[in-house]
Every structure is written in C-alpha cells, then in structure tokens.
Amino acid sequence: MPDGILRLATWNVNSIRTRLNRVLDWLVRANVDVLAMQETKCSDAQFPTLPLFELGYEVAHVGFNQWNGVAIASRVGIDDVQIGFDGQPTWSNKPEVAATAEARALGATCGGVRVWSLYVPNGRALDDPHYAYKLDWLAALKDTAQGWLRADPGAQIALVGDWNIAPTDEDVWSTEFYTGATHVSEPERKAFNAIVDAQFSDLVRPFTPGPGIYTYWDYTQLRFPKRQGMRIDFILGSPTLAGRVLDAQIVREERKGKAPSDHAPLFVDLRDGLVTQPVETL
C-alpha cells in the first residue's frame, strides 16, 4: 500500500480468542492500519493484547463476559479512548438485575480519525423488548453523533461495525425469507437512514454496488456457498472523512477456510490529509 494511505477496517470476529490467528494473519496480509472488532466475547483480562502488540498495534477493548465486546487495534496511535457514547441506553433482561450499558461501543482517535467500533443490538424479534432497546440505542447514537458534527462540522468520524440491519432489500438474499423478522423491519431501516441523514454516509457501498454483495452468512444451511447472506456491516463516515476515501472492499474470501467468523471484514483506504470539499457518496 502506498505511503500516505490509511487503511481502516472493521470485522465482527465472533470470538477473538477463537479467531486470533486468522485476525493476526489478515492484518499482516491486508496491511491494515486500524481494525475495529466486534463480538470479541471476552473480558478485558482475557483479550489477547500481547500478540497484537507484537505486530505493532496498540489496543483498546471493552468486554465484561462471554457476550458482546468491542475493540480497536491501531498502529497509527490510539488516543482519547471512550467506553460507550453519551446517552447510550442500558439493558437488563432480568428484573432483579440492574440495567447497565453493555460492551457495544468503543471510541478512540487513531491517525487523526475518531473511530467508533459499534456492535448494535440484535433485536431478536419484533415483539421482544430487545427490539425496542435496539431502536432506542440507534436513536441515541444518531443524536450523539449529530451533536459531534454540530460541534465540529469538519470532524473526521468513522462509525463502523456490525449494525445488525440490512438497509435495503438488495442487502438480503431473500426478502420473503426475512418477512416479519428483525434486521429488515421499517423502523430499523429508518433508524439506520436517520444516521445517514445526519451526514454519515456509507463509505463502502459506492465501491461494492449491486445485489448479492453481503458481509454476513449464517453458519447453518450452507448459507455461504449458496450465497445466501446479508449486508449488515458498515463503515459510515462524516463528510470530511468521506472526502478522503480512495477505495473500499468487502473481503469475502475471509469467510472461507477453517473456523471462519460468520462475518467478512471490510475496509476503506483513506488518502492522507484533509480535503476542502467532501466527496459526495451514496
């Protein structure tokens, strides 16, 4: 990769301890500068910081147990680490347990870019309390992110990760299969588009257009070889960041092989420095 290019990637690794060797190998082969990870599925004490450090990456992670967990690994610096965003909703599925903010959002400044690794709640079912929690979570993220740009219209912000939403019908292999399910409901899509309307554009889609381009394939029913997937992982960028994008890819090949995650990584290449007029993206 030429000098002056920053490669920012995101990957739902579905257990970092299970996929560590795959992650380390891909970081080297893909020459990634910053990697946001989701579903690390471990506590902070269990996170494998040392192997990443040995490759030249600093790490920030938040995880409390075997569920959720988000991380950022950077070889271009990692500053101003923040666990959770302002206004992030809390959750508890047991009346006797106090609601707390889950390990679903982690922010850090890496190479001048404010990166947020996000693992949006799944929603589970349309009549499940987790679905309402998901919508509240997205609304709070939109309000907070909008405030960031209001305070600094030129801020370089990347909202990246597993959004658990397929924003358009093209983003699922079968609309009939997902009828009445989460991830494709109108309220979820509206919540996603509200963030886009708040000036956080999809930086990957212009380089990976068309139906059948997915980031997630369930392990069951041979979904991957049948190309029955969903596009639910995204890199959304502020206007100034969008103006720096040179290329973007969904790395489908990483869904292959031994013990893969059920998600593929995706990345954007950013030119060095700022531009005066943001480039319009879809």
mmCIF file of C-alpha atoms in Angstrom:
data_model
loop_
_atom_site.group_PDB
_atom_site.id
_atom_site.type_symbol
_atom_site.label_atom_id
_atom_site.label_comp_id
_atom_site.label_asym_id
_atom_site.label_seq_id
_atom_site.Cartn_x
_atom_site.Cartn_y
_atom_site.Cartn_z
ATOM 1 C CA MET A 1 0.000 0.000 0.000
ATOM 2 C CA PRO A 2 1.454 3.401 -0.956
ATOM 3 C CA ASP A 3 2.637 5.838 1.688
ATOM 4 C CA GLY A 4 0.061 8.415 2.702
ATOM 5 C CA ILE A 5 -2.833 5.917 2.722
ATOM 6 C CA LEU A 6 -4.577 4.875 5.923
ATOM 7 C CA ARG A 7 -6.462 1.572 5.791
ATOM 8 C CA LEU A 8 -9.354 1.431 8.251
ATOM 9 C CA ALA A 9 -11.136 -1.897 8.667
ATOM 10 C CA THR A 10 -13.915 -3.465 10.702
ATOM 11 C CA TRP A 11 -14.642 -7.111 11.443
ATOM 12 C CA ASN A 12 -17.132 -8.930 13.625
ATOM 13 C CA VAL A 13 -14.706 -11.647 14.665
ATOM 14 C CA ASN A 14 -17.251 -13.746 16.598
ATOM 15 C CA SER A 15 -14.795 -14.540 19.433
ATOM 16 C CA ILE A 16 -11.309 -13.073 19.224
ATOM 17 C CA ARG A 17 -9.762 -15.972 21.109
ATOM 18 C CA THR A 18 -11.175 -18.435 18.589
ATOM 19 C CA ARG A 19 -10.222 -16.338 15.533
ATOM 20 C CA LEU A 20 -6.975 -14.774 16.792
ATOM 21 C CA ASN A 21 -4.673 -16.473 14.296
ATOM 22 C CA ARG A 22 -6.951 -15.557 11.422
ATOM 23 C CA VAL A 23 -7.097 -11.938 12.570
ATOM 24 C CA LEU A 24 -3.327 -11.671 13.001
ATOM 25 C CA ASP A 25 -2.711 -13.250 9.614
ATOM 26 C CA TRP A 26 -5.161 -10.953 7.836
ATOM 27 C CA LEU A 27 -3.815 -7.814 9.498
ATOM 28 C CA VAL A 28 -0.403 -8.570 8.021
ATOM 29 C CA ARG A 29 -1.598 -9.671 4.581
ATOM 30 C CA ALA A 30 -4.029 -6.778 4.206
ATOM 31 C CA ASN A 31 -1.638 -4.182 5.679
ATOM 32 C CA VAL A 32 -4.354 -2.795 7.943
ATOM 33 C CA ASP A 33 -3.616 0.319 9.998
ATOM 34 C CA VAL A 34 -6.722 0.353 12.186
ATOM 35 C CA LEU A 35 -9.052 -2.560 12.876
ATOM 36 C CA ALA A 36 -12.304 -2.230 14.791
ATOM 37 C CA MET A 37 -13.598 -5.555 16.102
ATOM 38 C CA GLN A 38 -16.976 -6.634 17.407
ATOM 39 C CA GLU A 39 -18.233 -9.658 19.326
ATOM 40 C CA THR A 40 -14.878 -10.265 20.941
ATOM 41 C CA LYS A 41 -16.726 -12.397 23.513
ATOM 42 C CA CYS A 42 -14.254 -11.982 26.344
ATOM 43 C CA SER A 43 -13.447 -9.813 29.310
ATOM 44 C CA ASP A 44 -10.699 -7.201 29.187
ATOM 45 C CA ALA A 45 -8.398 -9.548 31.123
ATOM 46 C CA GLN A 46 -8.955 -12.312 28.560
ATOM 47 C CA PHE A 47 -8.359 -10.192 25.470
ATOM 48 C CA PRO A 48 -5.154 -11.252 23.625
ATOM 49 C CA THR A 49 -3.428 -7.883 23.658
ATOM 50 C CA LEU A 50 0.150 -9.165 23.515
ATOM 51 C CA PRO A 51 0.044 -10.863 20.077
ATOM 52 C CA LEU A 52 -1.364 -7.683 18.569
ATOM 53 C CA PHE A 53 1.222 -5.577 20.397
ATOM 54 C CA GLU A 54 3.970 -7.762 18.945
ATOM 55 C CA LEU A 55 2.686 -6.862 15.462
ATOM 56 C CA GLY A 56 2.903 -3.163 16.312
ATOM 57 C CA TYR A 57 -0.703 -2.496 17.299
ATOM 58 C CA GLU A 58 -1.935 -0.672 20.360
ATOM 59 C CA VAL A 59 -5.261 -1.987 21.621
ATOM 60 C CA ALA A 60 -8.340 -0.668 23.383
ATOM 61 C CA HIS A 61 -11.040 -3.141 24.402
ATOM 62 C CA VAL A 62 -14.182 -3.262 26.470
ATOM 63 C CA GLY A 63 -15.732 -6.580 27.404
ATOM 64 C CA PHE A 64 -17.337 -7.847 30.565
ATOM 65 C CA ASN A 65 -18.016 -11.532 29.882
ATOM 66 C CA GLN A 66 -18.522 -14.013 27.053
ATOM 67 C CA TRP A 67 -21.098 -11.775 25.348
ATOM 68 C CA ASN A 68 -20.662 -8.738 23.107
ATOM 69 C CA GLY A 69 -17.308 -6.942 23.418
ATOM 70 C CA VAL A 70 -15.731 -4.367 21.089
ATOM 71 C CA ALA A 71 -12.119 -3.453 20.405
ATOM 72 C CA ILE A 72 -9.879 -1.206 18.323
ATOM 73 C CA ALA A 73 -6.341 -2.151 17.268
ATOM 74 C CA SER A 74 -4.213 0.631 15.770
ATOM 75 C CA ARG A 75 -0.629 1.029 14.591
ATOM 76 C CA VAL A 76 -1.088 4.774 13.988
ATOM 77 C CA GLY A 77 -1.776 5.737 17.583
ATOM 78 C CA ILE A 78 -4.765 5.330 19.849
ATOM 79 C CA ASP A 79 -5.843 8.285 21.970
ATOM 80 C CA ASP A 80 -8.853 9.607 23.886
ATOM 81 C CA VAL A 81 -10.362 6.175 24.428
ATOM 82 C CA GLN A 82 -14.027 6.317 25.447
ATOM 83 C CA ILE A 83 -16.151 3.388 26.558
ATOM 84 C CA GLY A 84 -19.694 3.938 25.358
ATOM 85 C CA PHE A 85 -21.154 7.062 23.780
ATOM 86 C CA ASP A 86 -23.018 9.770 25.652
ATOM 87 C CA GLY A 87 -26.640 8.750 26.133
ATOM 88 C CA GLN A 88 -26.049 5.079 25.338
ATOM 89 C CA PRO A 89 -29.073 3.115 26.615
ATOM 90 C CA THR A 90 -28.756 0.453 29.271
ATOM 91 C CA TRP A 91 -30.142 -3.084 29.220
ATOM 92 C CA SER A 92 -31.108 -5.903 31.517
ATOM 93 C CA ASN A 93 -33.163 -8.964 30.639
ATOM 94 C CA LYS A 94 -33.808 -9.843 34.277
ATOM 95 C CA PRO A 95 -35.996 -7.719 36.558
ATOM 96 C CA GLU A 96 -33.774 -8.424 39.533
ATOM 97 C CA VAL A 97 -30.616 -7.254 37.716
ATOM 98 C CA ALA A 98 -29.974 -3.531 37.317
ATOM 99 C CA ALA A 99 -29.735 -2.305 33.737
ATOM 100 C CA THR A 100 -26.245 -1.336 32.600
ATOM 101 C CA ALA A 101 -24.541 -0.155 29.430
ATOM 102 C CA GLU A 102 -23.380 -3.214 27.505
ATOM 103 C CA ALA A 103 -19.963 -3.561 25.853
ATOM 104 C CA ARG A 104 -21.206 -2.391 22.462
ATOM 105 C CA ALA A 105 -19.444 0.913 21.727
ATOM 106 C CA LEU A 106 -15.822 1.989 21.961
ATOM 107 C CA GLY A 107 -14.310 5.180 20.598
ATOM 108 C CA ALA A 108 -10.687 6.171 20.032
ATOM 109 C CA THR A 109 -8.741 8.616 17.868
ATOM 110 C CA CYS A 110 -6.394 6.778 15.509
ATOM 111 C CA GLY A 111 -4.252 8.613 12.979
ATOM 112 C CA GLY A 112 -6.476 11.667 13.287
ATOM 113 C CA VAL A 113 -9.714 9.737 12.737
ATOM 114 C CA ARG A 114 -12.257 9.334 15.511
ATOM 115 C CA VAL A 115 -13.141 5.651 15.193
ATOM 116 C CA TRP A 116 -16.166 4.103 16.885
ATOM 117 C CA SER A 117 -16.337 0.310 16.996
ATOM 118 C CA LEU A 118 -20.039 -0.484 17.268
ATOM 119 C CA TYR A 119 -21.973 -3.670 17.882
ATOM 120 C CA VAL A 120 -25.616 -2.671 17.511
ATOM 121 C CA PRO A 121 -28.089 -4.780 19.495
ATOM 122 C CA ASN A 122 -29.630 -7.663 17.544
ATOM 123 C CA GLY A 123 -33.279 -7.011 18.361
ATOM 124 C CA ARG A 124 -34.123 -10.744 18.467
ATOM 125 C CA ALA A 125 -37.792 -10.462 17.437
ATOM 126 C CA LEU A 126 -40.183 -7.653 16.594
ATOM 127 C CA ASP A 127 -42.168 -8.201 19.794
ATOM 128 C CA ASP A 128 -39.120 -8.646 22.034
ATOM 129 C CA PRO A 129 -38.057 -5.903 24.493
ATOM 130 C CA HIS A 130 -34.604 -6.157 22.908
ATOM 131 C CA TYR A 131 -36.086 -4.767 19.688
ATOM 132 C CA ALA A 132 -37.261 -1.600 21.446
ATOM 133 C CA TYR A 133 -33.843 -1.397 23.099
ATOM 134 C CA LYS A 134 -32.215 -1.640 19.670
ATOM 135 C CA LEU A 135 -34.277 1.246 18.307
ATOM 136 C CA ASP A 136 -33.555 3.351 21.392
ATOM 137 C CA TRP A 137 -29.848 2.543 21.050
ATOM 138 C CA LEU A 138 -29.769 3.673 17.428
ATOM 139 C CA ALA A 139 -31.734 6.834 18.167
ATOM 140 C CA ALA A 140 -29.321 7.748 20.956
ATOM 141 C CA LEU A 141 -26.336 7.105 18.672
ATOM 142 C CA LYS A 142 -27.847 9.348 15.997
ATOM 143 C CA ASP A 143 -28.476 12.174 18.441
ATOM 144 C CA THR A 144 -24.976 11.952 19.883
ATOM 145 C CA ALA A 145 -23.235 11.662 16.512
ATOM 146 C CA GLN A 146 -25.244 14.585 15.192
ATOM 147 C CA GLY A 147 -24.004 16.583 18.156
ATOM 148 C CA TRP A 148 -20.405 15.748 17.309
ATOM 149 C CA LEU A 149 -20.807 17.233 13.835
ATOM 150 C CA ARG A 150 -22.724 20.212 15.140
ATOM 151 C CA ALA A 151 -19.822 20.982 17.454
ATOM 152 C CA ASP A 152 -17.225 20.400 14.719
ATOM 153 C CA PRO A 153 -18.557 20.148 11.133
ATOM 154 C CA GLY A 154 -15.091 19.196 9.910
ATOM 155 C CA ALA A 155 -14.636 16.316 12.324
ATOM 156 C CA GLN A 156 -13.318 13.084 10.862
ATOM 157 C CA ILE A 157 -15.537 10.397 12.371
ATOM 158 C CA ALA A 158 -15.998 6.758 11.393
ATOM 159 C CA LEU A 159 -18.949 4.785 12.776
ATOM 160 C CA VAL A 160 -18.004 1.211 11.973
ATOM 161 C CA GLY A 161 -19.064 -2.279 12.847
ATOM 162 C CA ASP A 162 -21.923 -4.748 12.903
ATOM 163 C CA TRP A 163 -25.163 -2.769 12.627
ATOM 164 C CA ASN A 164 -27.497 -5.788 12.565
ATOM 165 C CA ILE A 165 -29.571 -4.012 9.915
ATOM 166 C CA ALA A 166 -29.916 -4.668 6.197
ATOM 167 C CA PRO A 167 -30.917 -1.168 4.997
ATOM 168 C CA THR A 168 -32.330 -2.187 1.590
ATOM 169 C CA ASP A 169 -33.955 -5.218 0.021
ATOM 170 C CA GLU A 170 -30.789 -5.723 -2.040
ATOM 171 C CA ASP A 171 -28.941 -6.362 1.214
ATOM 172 C CA VAL A 172 -30.605 -9.738 1.867
ATOM 173 C CA TRP A 173 -30.615 -12.868 -0.232
ATOM 174 C CA SER A 174 -34.389 -13.284 0.099
ATOM 175 C CA THR A 175 -36.936 -10.696 1.200
ATOM 176 C CA GLU A 176 -39.514 -13.449 1.603
ATOM 177 C CA PHE A 177 -37.272 -15.399 3.963
ATOM 178 C CA TYR A 178 -36.934 -12.400 6.281
ATOM 179 C CA THR A 179 -40.584 -11.337 6.246
ATOM 180 C CA GLY A 180 -41.634 -10.469 9.785
ATOM 181 C CA ALA A 181 -38.073 -10.684 11.097
ATOM 182 C CA THR A 182 -35.674 -8.194 12.611
ATOM 183 C CA HIS A 183 -32.837 -6.598 10.625
ATOM 184 C CA VAL A 184 -35.163 -5.670 7.749
ATOM 185 C CA SER A 185 -38.109 -4.019 9.506
ATOM 186 C CA GLU A 186 -39.101 -0.500 8.518
ATOM 187 C CA PRO A 187 -38.335 1.042 11.949
ATOM 188 C CA GLU A 188 -34.812 -0.434 11.910
ATOM 189 C CA ARG A 189 -34.190 0.804 8.393
ATOM 190 C CA LYS A 190 -35.484 4.245 9.300
ATOM 191 C CA ALA A 191 -33.169 4.315 12.317
ATOM 192 C CA PHE A 192 -30.187 3.441 10.116
ATOM 193 C CA ASN A 193 -31.136 6.000 7.480
ATOM 194 C CA ALA A 194 -31.551 8.658 10.161
ATOM 195 C CA ILE A 195 -27.832 8.284 10.892
ATOM 196 C CA VAL A 196 -27.059 8.525 7.179
ATOM 197 C CA ASP A 197 -29.254 11.625 7.007
ATOM 198 C CA ALA A 198 -27.234 13.047 9.902
ATOM 199 C CA GLN A 199 -24.354 13.207 7.363
ATOM 200 C CA PHE A 200 -22.731 9.826 8.000
ATOM 201 C CA SER A 201 -22.556 8.236 4.568
ATOM 202 C CA ASP A 202 -21.906 4.615 3.657
ATOM 203 C CA LEU A 203 -18.270 4.683 2.521
ATOM 204 C CA VAL A 204 -18.125 1.107 1.204
ATOM 205 C CA ARG A 205 -21.278 0.763 -0.898
ATOM 206 C CA PRO A 206 -20.129 3.036 -3.772
ATOM 207 C CA PHE A 207 -17.227 0.614 -4.344
ATOM 208 C CA THR A 208 -19.277 -2.561 -3.831
ATOM 209 C CA PRO A 209 -22.622 -1.898 -5.553
ATOM 210 C CA GLY A 210 -25.391 -4.208 -6.540
ATOM 211 C CA PRO A 211 -27.422 -7.045 -5.051
ATOM 212 C CA GLY A 212 -25.738 -10.169 -3.735
ATOM 213 C CA ILE A 213 -22.915 -8.265 -2.012
ATOM 214 C CA TYR A 214 -23.016 -9.384 1.606
ATOM 215 C CA THR A 215 -20.938 -9.223 4.783
ATOM 216 C CA TYR A 216 -22.613 -11.970 6.835
ATOM 217 C CA TRP A 217 -23.622 -15.568 6.152
ATOM 218 C CA ASP A 218 -25.159 -17.797 8.808
ATOM 219 C CA TYR A 219 -23.251 -20.958 9.650
ATOM 220 C CA THR A 220 -26.346 -23.125 9.084
ATOM 221 C CA GLN A 221 -27.887 -24.472 5.892
ATOM 222 C CA LEU A 222 -24.739 -23.909 3.796
ATOM 223 C CA ARG A 223 -25.636 -20.237 3.560
ATOM 224 C CA PHE A 224 -22.162 -19.157 2.459
ATOM 225 C CA PRO A 225 -21.630 -21.485 -0.527
ATOM 226 C CA LYS A 226 -25.234 -20.830 -1.531
ATOM 227 C CA ARG A 227 -24.524 -17.076 -1.415
ATOM 228 C CA GLN A 228 -27.422 -16.580 0.976
ATOM 229 C CA GLY A 229 -26.179 -13.693 3.057
ATOM 230 C CA MET A 230 -26.919 -10.228 4.386
ATOM 231 C CA ARG A 231 -25.101 -6.906 4.225
ATOM 232 C CA ILE A 232 -25.198 -5.749 7.844
ATOM 233 C CA ASP A 233 -21.637 -4.488 8.489
ATOM 234 C CA PHE A 234 -20.851 -0.898 7.537
ATOM 235 C CA ILE A 235 -18.343 1.912 7.679
ATOM 236 C CA LEU A 236 -20.225 5.198 7.909
ATOM 237 C CA GLY A 237 -18.178 8.371 7.675
ATOM 238 C CA SER A 238 -18.588 12.080 8.352
ATOM 239 C CA PRO A 239 -18.440 14.414 5.320
ATOM 240 C CA THR A 240 -14.765 15.319 5.724
ATOM 241 C CA LEU A 241 -13.784 11.672 6.134
ATOM 242 C CA ALA A 242 -15.871 10.694 3.104
ATOM 243 C CA GLY A 243 -13.818 13.129 1.063
ATOM 244 C CA ARG A 244 -10.677 11.103 1.757
ATOM 245 C CA VAL A 245 -11.909 7.714 0.520
ATOM 246 C CA LEU A 246 -9.908 6.208 -2.337
ATOM 247 C CA ASP A 247 -11.111 2.616 -2.270
ATOM 248 C CA ALA A 248 -13.188 0.201 -0.235
ATOM 249 C CA GLN A 249 -13.702 -3.558 -0.191
ATOM 250 C CA ILE A 250 -15.679 -6.322 1.455
ATOM 251 C CA VAL A 251 -13.173 -9.150 1.853
ATOM 252 C CA ARG A 252 -15.446 -12.102 1.159
ATOM 253 C CA GLU A 253 -12.530 -14.541 0.947
ATOM 254 C CA GLU A 254 -12.033 -14.288 4.716
ATOM 255 C CA ARG A 255 -15.366 -16.050 5.240
ATOM 256 C CA LYS A 256 -13.756 -19.162 3.739
ATOM 257 C CA GLY A 257 -11.350 -21.684 5.229
ATOM 258 C CA LYS A 258 -11.003 -23.262 8.646
ATOM 259 C CA ALA A 259 -13.086 -21.886 11.541
ATOM 260 C CA PRO A 260 -14.055 -18.541 9.973
ATOM 261 C CA SER A 261 -16.188 -15.876 11.557
ATOM 262 C CA ASP A 262 -19.679 -15.707 10.105
ATOM 263 C CA HIS A 263 -18.847 -12.136 9.045
ATOM 264 C CA ALA A 264 -16.318 -10.899 6.489
ATOM 265 C CA PRO A 265 -14.069 -7.908 7.183
ATOM 266 C CA LEU A 266 -14.413 -4.710 5.185
ATOM 267 C CA PHE A 267 -12.132 -1.724 4.829
ATOM 268 C CA VAL A 268 -11.707 1.733 3.363
ATOM 269 C CA ASP A 269 -8.496 3.336 2.136
ATOM 270 C CA LEU A 270 -8.173 6.987 3.111
ATOM 271 C CA ARG A 271 -5.846 9.458 1.440
ATOM 272 C CA ASP A 272 -3.526 11.402 3.697
ATOM 273 C CA GLY A 273 -4.669 14.780 4.957
ATOM 274 C CA LEU A 274 -7.922 16.687 4.522
ATOM 275 C CA VAL A 275 -9.898 17.894 1.538
ATOM 276 C CA THR A 276 -11.703 21.189 1.391
ATOM 277 C CA GLN A 277 -14.882 19.855 -0.232
ATOM 278 C CA PRO A 278 -16.251 16.444 0.833
ATOM 279 C CA VAL A 279 -16.780 13.995 -1.992
ATOM 280 C CA GLU A 280 -20.423 13.044 -2.392
ATOM 281 C CA THR A 281 -21.098 9.387 -1.632
ATOM 282 C CA LEU A 282 -24.194 7.263 -1.844
#
